[in-house]
Tab-separated table of C-alpha atoms in Angstrom:
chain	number	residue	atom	x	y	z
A	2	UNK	CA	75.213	97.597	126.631
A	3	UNK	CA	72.455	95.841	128.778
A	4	UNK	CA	72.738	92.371	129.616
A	5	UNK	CA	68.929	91.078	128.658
A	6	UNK	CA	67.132	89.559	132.015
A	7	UNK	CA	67.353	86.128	133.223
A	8	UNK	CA	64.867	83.909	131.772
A	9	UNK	CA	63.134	80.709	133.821
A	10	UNK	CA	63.681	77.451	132.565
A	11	UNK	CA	67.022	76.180	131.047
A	12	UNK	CA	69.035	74.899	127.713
A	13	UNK	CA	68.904	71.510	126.502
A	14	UNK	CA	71.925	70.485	124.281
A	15	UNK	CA	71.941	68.144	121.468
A	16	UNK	CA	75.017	66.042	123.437
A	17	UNK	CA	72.842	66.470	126.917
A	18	UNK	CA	69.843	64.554	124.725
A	19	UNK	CA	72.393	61.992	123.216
A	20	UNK	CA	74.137	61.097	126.867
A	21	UNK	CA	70.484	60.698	128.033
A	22	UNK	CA	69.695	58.950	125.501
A	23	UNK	CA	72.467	56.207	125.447
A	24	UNK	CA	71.866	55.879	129.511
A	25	UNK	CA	68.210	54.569	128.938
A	26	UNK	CA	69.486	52.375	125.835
A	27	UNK	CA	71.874	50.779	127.947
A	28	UNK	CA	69.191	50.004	130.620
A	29	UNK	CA	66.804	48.483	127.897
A	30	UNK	CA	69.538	46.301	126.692
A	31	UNK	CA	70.020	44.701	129.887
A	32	UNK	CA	66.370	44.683	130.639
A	33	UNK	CA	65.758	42.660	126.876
A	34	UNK	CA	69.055	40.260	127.245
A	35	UNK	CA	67.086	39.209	130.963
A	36	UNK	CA	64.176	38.601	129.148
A	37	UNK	CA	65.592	37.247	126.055
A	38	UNK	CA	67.061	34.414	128.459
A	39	UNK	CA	63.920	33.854	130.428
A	40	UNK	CA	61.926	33.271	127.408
A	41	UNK	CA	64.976	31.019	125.891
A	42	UNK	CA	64.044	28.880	129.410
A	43	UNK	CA	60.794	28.477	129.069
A	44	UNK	CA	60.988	27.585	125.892
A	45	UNK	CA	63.678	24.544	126.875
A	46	UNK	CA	60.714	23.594	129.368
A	47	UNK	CA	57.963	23.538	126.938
A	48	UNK	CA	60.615	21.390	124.851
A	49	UNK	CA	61.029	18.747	127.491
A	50	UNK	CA	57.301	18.718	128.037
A	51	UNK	CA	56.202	18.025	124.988
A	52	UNK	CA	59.076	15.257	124.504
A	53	UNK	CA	57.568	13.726	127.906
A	54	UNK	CA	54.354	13.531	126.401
A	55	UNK	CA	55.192	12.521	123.200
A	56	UNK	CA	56.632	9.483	125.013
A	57	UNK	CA	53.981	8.849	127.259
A	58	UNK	CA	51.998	8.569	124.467
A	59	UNK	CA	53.888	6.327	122.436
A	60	UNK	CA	53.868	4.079	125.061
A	61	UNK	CA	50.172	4.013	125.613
A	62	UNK	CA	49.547	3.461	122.017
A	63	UNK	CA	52.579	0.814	121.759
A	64	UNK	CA	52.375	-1.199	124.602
């Protein structure tokens, strides 16, 4: 019995897809916890700005 011929190119497992897979999930979870936490700052800056002006403008109209 003849061994058929080499073919180009190569196999792609269902486990070699899910290790792949879990690698690039694992980068995106970092990557969205950074920019969870960046937005979560700016947001505490936009809160202190708009207390600032809120006060500033209670005190114009108040005093």
């Amino acid at each position: 019995m003849t061994t058929p011929p080499e073919e180009p190119g190569f196999r792609v497992t269902l486990k070699d897809v899910y290790v792949e897979v879990q690698g690039i999930k694992s980068i995106l979870d970092e990557r969205l916890r950074k920019i969870e936490q960046q937005v979560a700052a700016q947001w505490v800056v936009v809160g202190i700005v708009i207390v600032a002006l809120g006060g500033i403008t209670v005190k114009a109209f108040t005093g």
